[in-house]
PDB file of C-alpha atoms and ligand atoms in Angstrom:
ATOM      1  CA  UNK A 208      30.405  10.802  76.985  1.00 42.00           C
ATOM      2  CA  UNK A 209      28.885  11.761  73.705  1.00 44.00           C
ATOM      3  CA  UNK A 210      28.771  15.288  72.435  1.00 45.00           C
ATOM      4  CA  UNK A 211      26.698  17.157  69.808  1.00 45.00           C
ATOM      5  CA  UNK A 212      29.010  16.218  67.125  1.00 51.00           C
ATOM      6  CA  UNK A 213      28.566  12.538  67.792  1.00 52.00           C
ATOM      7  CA  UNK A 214      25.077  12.862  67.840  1.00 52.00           C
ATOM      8  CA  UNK A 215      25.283  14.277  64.402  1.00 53.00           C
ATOM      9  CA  UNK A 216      26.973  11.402  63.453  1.00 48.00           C
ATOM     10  CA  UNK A 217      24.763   9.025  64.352  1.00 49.00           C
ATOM     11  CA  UNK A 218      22.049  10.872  62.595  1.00 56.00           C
ATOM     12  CA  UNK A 219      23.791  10.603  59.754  1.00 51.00           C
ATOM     13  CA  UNK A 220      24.010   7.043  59.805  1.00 54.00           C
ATOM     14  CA  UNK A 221      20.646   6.162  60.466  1.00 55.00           C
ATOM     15  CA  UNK A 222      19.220   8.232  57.943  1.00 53.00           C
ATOM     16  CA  UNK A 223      22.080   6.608  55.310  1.00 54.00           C
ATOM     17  CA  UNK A 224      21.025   3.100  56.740  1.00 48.00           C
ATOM     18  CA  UNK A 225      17.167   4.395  56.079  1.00 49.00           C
ATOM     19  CA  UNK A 226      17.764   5.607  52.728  1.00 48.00           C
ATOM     20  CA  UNK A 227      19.749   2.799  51.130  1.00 49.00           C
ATOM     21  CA  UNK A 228      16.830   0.503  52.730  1.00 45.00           C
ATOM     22  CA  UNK A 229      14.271   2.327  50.995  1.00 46.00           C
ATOM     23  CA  UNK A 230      16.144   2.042  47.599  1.00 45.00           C
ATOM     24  CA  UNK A 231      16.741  -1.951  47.533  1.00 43.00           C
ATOM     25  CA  UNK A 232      12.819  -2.140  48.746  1.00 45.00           C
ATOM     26  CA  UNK A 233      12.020   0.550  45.742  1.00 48.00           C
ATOM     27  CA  UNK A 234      14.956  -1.350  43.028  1.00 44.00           C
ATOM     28  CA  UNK A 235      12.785  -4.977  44.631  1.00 44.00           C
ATOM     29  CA  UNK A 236       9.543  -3.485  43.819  1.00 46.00           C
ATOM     30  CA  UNK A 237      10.710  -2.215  40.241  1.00 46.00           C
ATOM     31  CA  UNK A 238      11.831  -5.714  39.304  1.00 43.00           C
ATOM     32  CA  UNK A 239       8.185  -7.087  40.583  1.00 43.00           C
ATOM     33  CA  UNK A 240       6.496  -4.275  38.307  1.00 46.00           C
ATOM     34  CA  UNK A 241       8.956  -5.184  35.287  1.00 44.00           C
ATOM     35  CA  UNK A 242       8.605  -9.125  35.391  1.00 44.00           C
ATOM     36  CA  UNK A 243       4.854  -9.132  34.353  1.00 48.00           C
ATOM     37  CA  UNK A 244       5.407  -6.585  31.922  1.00 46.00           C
ATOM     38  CA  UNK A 245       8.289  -8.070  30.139  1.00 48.00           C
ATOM     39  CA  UNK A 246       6.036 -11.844  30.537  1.00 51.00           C
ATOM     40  CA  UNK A 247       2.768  -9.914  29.308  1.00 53.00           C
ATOM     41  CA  UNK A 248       5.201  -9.146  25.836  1.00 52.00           C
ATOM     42  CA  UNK A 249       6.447 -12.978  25.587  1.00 64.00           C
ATOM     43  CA  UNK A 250       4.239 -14.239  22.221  1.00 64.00           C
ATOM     44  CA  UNK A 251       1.232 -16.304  23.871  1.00 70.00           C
ATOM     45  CA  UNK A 252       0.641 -20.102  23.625  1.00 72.00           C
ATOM     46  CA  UNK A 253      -1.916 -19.090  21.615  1.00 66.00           C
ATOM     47  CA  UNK A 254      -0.128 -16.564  19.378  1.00 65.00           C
ATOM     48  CA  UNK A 255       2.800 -18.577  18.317  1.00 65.00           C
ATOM     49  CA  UNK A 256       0.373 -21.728  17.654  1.00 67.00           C
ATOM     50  CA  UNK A 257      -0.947 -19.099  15.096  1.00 67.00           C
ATOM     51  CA  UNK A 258       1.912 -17.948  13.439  1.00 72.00           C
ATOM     52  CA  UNK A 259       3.141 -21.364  13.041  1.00 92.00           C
ATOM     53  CA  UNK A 260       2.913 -23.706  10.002  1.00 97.00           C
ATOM     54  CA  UNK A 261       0.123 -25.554   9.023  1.00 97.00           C
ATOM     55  CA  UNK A 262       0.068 -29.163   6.995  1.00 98.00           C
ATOM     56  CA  UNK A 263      -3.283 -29.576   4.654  1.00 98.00           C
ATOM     57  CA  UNK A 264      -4.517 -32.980   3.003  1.00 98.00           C
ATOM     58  CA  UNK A 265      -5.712 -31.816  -0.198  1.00 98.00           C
ATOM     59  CA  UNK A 266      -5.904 -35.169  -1.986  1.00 98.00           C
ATOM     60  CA  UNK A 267      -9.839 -34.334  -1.819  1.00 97.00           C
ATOM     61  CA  UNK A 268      -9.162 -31.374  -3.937  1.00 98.00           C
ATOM     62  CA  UNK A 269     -11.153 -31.791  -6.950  1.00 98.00           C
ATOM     63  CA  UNK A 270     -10.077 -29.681 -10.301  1.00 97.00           C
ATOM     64  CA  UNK A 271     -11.624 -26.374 -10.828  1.00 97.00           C
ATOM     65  CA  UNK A 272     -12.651 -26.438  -6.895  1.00 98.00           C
ATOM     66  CA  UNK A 273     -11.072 -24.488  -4.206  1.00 98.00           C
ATOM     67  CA  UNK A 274     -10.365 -25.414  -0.740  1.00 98.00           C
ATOM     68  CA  UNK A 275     -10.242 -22.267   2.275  1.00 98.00           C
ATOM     69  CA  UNK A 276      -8.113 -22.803   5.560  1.00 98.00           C
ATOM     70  CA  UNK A 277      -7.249 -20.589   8.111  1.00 97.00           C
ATOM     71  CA  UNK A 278      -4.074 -19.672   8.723  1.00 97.00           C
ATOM     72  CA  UNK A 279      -2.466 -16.489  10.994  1.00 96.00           C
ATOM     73  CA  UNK A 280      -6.333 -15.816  11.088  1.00 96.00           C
ATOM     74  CA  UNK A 281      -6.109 -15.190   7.468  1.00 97.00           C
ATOM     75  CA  UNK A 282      -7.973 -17.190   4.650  1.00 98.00           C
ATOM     76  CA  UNK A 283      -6.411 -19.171   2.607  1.00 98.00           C
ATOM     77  CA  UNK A 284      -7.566 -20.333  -0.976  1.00 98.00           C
ATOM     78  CA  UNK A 285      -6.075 -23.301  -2.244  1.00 98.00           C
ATOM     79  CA  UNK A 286      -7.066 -23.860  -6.158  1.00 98.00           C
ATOM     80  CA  UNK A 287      -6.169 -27.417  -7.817  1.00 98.00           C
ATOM     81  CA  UNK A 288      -6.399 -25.697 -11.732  1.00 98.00           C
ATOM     82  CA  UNK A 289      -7.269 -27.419 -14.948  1.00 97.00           C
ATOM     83  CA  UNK A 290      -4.415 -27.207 -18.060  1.00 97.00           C
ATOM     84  CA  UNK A 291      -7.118 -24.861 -19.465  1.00 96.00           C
ATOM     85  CA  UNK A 292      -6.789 -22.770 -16.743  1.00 96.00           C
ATOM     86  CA  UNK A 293      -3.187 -22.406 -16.896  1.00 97.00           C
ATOM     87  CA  UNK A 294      -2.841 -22.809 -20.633  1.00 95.00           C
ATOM     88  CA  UNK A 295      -4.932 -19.302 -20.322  1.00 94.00           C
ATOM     89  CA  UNK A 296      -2.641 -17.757 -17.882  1.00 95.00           C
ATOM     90  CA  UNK A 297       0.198 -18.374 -19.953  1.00 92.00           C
ATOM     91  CA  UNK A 298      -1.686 -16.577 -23.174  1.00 91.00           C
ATOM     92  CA  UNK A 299      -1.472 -13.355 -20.817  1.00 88.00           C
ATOM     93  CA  UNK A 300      -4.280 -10.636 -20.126  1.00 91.00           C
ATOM     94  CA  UNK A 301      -3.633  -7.134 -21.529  1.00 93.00           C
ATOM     95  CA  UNK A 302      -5.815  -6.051 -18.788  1.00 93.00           C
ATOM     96  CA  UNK A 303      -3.548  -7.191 -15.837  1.00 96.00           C
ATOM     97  CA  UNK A 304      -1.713  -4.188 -13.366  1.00 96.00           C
ATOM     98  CA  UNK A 305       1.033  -6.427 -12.655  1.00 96.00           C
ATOM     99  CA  UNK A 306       1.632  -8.914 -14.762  1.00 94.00           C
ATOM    100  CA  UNK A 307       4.880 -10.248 -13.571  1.00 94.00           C
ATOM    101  CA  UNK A 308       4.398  -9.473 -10.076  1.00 96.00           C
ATOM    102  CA  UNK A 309       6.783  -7.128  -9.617  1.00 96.00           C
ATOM    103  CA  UNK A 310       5.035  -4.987  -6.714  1.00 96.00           C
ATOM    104  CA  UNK A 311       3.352  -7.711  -5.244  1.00 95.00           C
ATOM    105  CA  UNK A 312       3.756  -9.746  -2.759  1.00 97.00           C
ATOM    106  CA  UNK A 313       4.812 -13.656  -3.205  1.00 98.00           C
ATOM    107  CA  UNK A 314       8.073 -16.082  -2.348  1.00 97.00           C
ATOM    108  CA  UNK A 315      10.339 -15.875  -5.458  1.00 97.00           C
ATOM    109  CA  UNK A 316       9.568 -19.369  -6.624  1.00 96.00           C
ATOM    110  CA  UNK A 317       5.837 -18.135  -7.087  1.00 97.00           C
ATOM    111  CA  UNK A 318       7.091 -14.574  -9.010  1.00 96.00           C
ATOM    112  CA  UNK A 319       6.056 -16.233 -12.331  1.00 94.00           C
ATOM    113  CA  UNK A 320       2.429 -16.450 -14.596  1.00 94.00           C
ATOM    114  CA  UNK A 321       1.136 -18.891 -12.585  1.00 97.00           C
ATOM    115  CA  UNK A 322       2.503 -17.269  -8.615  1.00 97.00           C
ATOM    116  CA  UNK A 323       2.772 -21.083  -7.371  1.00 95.00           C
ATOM    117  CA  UNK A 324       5.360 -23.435  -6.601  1.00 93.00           C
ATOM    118  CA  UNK A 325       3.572 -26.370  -8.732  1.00 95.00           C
ATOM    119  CA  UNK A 326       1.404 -24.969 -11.568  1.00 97.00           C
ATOM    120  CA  UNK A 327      -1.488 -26.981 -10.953  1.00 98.00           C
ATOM    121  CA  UNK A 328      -1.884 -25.955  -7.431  1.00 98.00           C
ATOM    122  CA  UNK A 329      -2.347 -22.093  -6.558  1.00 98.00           C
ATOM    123  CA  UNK A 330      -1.899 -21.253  -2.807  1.00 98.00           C
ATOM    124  CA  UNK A 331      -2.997 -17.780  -1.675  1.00 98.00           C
ATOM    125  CA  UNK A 332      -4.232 -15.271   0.748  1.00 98.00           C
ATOM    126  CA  UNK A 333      -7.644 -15.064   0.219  1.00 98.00           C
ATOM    127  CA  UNK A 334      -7.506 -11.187   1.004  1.00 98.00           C
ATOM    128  CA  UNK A 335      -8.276  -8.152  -1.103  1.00 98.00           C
ATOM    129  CA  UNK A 336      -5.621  -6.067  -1.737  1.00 98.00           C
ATOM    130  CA  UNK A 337      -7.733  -2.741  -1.589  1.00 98.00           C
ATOM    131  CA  UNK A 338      -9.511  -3.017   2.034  1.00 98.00           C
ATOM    132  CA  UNK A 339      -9.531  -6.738   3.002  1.00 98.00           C
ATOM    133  CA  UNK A 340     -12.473  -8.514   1.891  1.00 98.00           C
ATOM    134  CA  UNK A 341     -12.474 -11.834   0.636  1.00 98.00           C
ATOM    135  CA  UNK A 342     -12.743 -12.448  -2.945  1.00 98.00           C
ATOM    136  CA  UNK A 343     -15.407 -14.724  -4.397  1.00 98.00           C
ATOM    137  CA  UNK A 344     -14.276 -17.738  -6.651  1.00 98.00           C
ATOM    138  CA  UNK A 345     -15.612 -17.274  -9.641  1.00 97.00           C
ATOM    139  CA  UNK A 346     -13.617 -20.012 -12.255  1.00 96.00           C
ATOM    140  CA  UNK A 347     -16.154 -19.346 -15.299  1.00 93.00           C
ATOM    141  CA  UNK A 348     -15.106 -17.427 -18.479  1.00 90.00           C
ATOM    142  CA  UNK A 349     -17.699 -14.726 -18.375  1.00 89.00           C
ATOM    143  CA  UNK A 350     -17.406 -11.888 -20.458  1.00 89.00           C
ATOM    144  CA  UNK A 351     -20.545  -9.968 -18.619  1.00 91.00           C
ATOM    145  CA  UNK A 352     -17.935  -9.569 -15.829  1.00 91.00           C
ATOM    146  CA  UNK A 353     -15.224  -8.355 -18.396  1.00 90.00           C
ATOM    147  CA  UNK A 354     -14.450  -9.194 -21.938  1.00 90.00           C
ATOM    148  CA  UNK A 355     -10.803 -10.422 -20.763  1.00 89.00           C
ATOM    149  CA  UNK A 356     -12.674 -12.940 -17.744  1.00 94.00           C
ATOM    150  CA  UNK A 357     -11.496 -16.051 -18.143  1.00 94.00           C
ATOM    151  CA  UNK A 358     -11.905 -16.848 -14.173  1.00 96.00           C
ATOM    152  CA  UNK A 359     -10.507 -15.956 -11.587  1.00 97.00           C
ATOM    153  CA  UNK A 360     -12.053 -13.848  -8.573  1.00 98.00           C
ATOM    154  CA  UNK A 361     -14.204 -10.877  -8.048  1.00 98.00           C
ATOM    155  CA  UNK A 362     -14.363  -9.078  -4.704  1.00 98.00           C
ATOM    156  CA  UNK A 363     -17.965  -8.291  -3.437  1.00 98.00           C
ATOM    157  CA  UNK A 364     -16.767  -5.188  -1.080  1.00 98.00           C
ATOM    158  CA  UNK A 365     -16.065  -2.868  -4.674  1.00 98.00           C
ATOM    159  CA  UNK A 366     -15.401  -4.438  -7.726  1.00 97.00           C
ATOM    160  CA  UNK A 367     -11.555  -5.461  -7.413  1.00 98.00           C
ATOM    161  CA  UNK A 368     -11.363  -7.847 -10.345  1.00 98.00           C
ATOM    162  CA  UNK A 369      -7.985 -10.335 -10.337  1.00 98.00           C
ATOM    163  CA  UNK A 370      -7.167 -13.420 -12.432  1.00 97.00           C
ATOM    164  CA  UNK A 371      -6.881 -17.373 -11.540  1.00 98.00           C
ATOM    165  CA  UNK A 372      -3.314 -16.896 -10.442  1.00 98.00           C
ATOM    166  CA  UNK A 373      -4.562 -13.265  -8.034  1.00 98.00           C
ATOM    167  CA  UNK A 374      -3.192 -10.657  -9.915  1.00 98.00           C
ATOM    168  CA  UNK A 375      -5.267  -7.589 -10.143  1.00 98.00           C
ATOM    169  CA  UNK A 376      -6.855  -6.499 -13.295  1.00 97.00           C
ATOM    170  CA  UNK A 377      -6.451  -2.518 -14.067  1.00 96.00           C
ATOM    171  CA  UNK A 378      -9.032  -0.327 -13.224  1.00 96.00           C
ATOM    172  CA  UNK A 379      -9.800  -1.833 -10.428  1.00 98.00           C
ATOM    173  CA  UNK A 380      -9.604  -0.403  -6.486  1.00 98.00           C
ATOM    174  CA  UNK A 381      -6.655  -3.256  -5.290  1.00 98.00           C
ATOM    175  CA  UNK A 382      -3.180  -1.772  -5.943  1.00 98.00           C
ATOM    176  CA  UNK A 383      -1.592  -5.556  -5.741  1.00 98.00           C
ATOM    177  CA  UNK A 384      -1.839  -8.878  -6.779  1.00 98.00           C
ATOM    178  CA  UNK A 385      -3.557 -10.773  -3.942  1.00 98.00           C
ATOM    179  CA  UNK A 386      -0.608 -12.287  -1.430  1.00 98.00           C
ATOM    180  CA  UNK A 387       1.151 -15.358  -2.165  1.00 98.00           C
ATOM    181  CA  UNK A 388       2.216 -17.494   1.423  1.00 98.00           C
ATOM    182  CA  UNK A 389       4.931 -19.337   1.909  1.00 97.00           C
ATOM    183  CA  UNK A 390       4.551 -22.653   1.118  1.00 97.00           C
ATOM    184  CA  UNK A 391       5.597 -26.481   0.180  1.00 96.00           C
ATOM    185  CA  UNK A 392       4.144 -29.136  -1.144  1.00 97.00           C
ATOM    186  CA  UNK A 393       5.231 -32.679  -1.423  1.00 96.00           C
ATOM    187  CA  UNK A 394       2.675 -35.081  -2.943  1.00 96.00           C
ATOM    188  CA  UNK A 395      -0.765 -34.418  -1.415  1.00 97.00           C
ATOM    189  CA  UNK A 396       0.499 -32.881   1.779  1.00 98.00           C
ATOM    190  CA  UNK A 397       0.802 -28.925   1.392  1.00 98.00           C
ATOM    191  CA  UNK A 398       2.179 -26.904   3.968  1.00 98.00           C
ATOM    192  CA  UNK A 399       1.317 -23.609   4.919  1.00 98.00           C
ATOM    193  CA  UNK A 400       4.100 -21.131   6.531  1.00 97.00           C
ATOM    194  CA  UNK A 401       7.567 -22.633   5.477  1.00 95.00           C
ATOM    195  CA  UNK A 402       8.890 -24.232   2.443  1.00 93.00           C
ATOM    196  CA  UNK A 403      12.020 -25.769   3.559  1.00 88.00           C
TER     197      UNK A 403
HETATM  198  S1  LIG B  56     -12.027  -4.547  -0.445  1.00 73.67           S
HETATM  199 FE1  LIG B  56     -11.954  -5.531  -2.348  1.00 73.67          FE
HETATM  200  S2  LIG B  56     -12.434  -4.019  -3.724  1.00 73.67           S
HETATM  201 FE2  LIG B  56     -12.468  -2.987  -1.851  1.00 73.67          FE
END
């Protein structure tokens, strides 16, 4: 025969039994809300395709000419340069902010006059420094632009004036040198994103 205190027992243990139920189904239903969540931050298909290396032909490079490509949805300018032009980036421009690159941005084998790996070939993110336009190539000496222009590229947005290897001439609204990516090339074949 059961009493009142047995009855209180078994209350007790049902509503134990009902609340440890409800916590696995709420700790089950926490894991289904976290899985999608943790999935939704896993880098995309698409994403890591972008952020990965890129090879380029440029055997069709022609001197004096520059080549864009797209790259971590960023332009890149690939210049094949004359001896000219690099005989007058090693003569030096009074008028540069940076010369040697020492605030800017660029892989240590491209912190030198020419910020490239091989002389001939500049490699670089077509993006202003000041609020992210793209630079026009403009490979002409032209003194109407400035009386130290001996090429390089002028941005349309407001004036930011930089050399044929993209460093930024003073006075201008770009704090930096344009960005130098990381890069190899072996023969023809450049690529983009690594230089192992
Ligand atoms: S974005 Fe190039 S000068 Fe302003």
């Amino acid at each position: 025969m059961s009493n009142a205190n047995d009855k209180d027992v078994i209350n007790i243990n049902r509503r134990r039994m009902l609340i440890n139920t409800t916590s696995a189904m709420g700790a089950v239903g926490i894991v289904g809300a976290i899985t999608p969540f943790v999935k939704s931050c896993a880098p995309s298909e698409k994403a890591k395709a972008a952020s990965s290396p890129i090879t380029q032909d440029i055997s069709a490079l022609e001197a004096e000419k520059m080549m864009v490509v797209e790259w971590q949805s960023k332009p890149i300018y690939i210049i094949r340069r004359t001896d000219e032009m690099l005989k007058n980036l090693a003569l030096g421009n009074p008028k540069l902010r940076d010369t040697h690159s020492n605030e800017s941005n660029q892989p240590n084998y491209a912190k030198n006059v020419y910020r490239s790996r091989d002389p001939h070939v500049l490699v670089m993110i077509g993006v202003c420094t000041h609020l992210g336009c793209a630079p026009g190539f403009r490979p002409e000496a032209n003194t109407s632009l400035d009386s130290k222009w001996r090429g390089g590229f002028l941005c349309p947005c407001h004036g930011s004036k930089y050399d044929l290897a993209g460093r930024v001439f003073d006075g201008s609204p770009a704090p930096l040198n344009m960005e130098i990516p990381k890069h190899k090339l072996i023969g023809n074949t450049l690529t983009i994103g690594e230089d192992t």
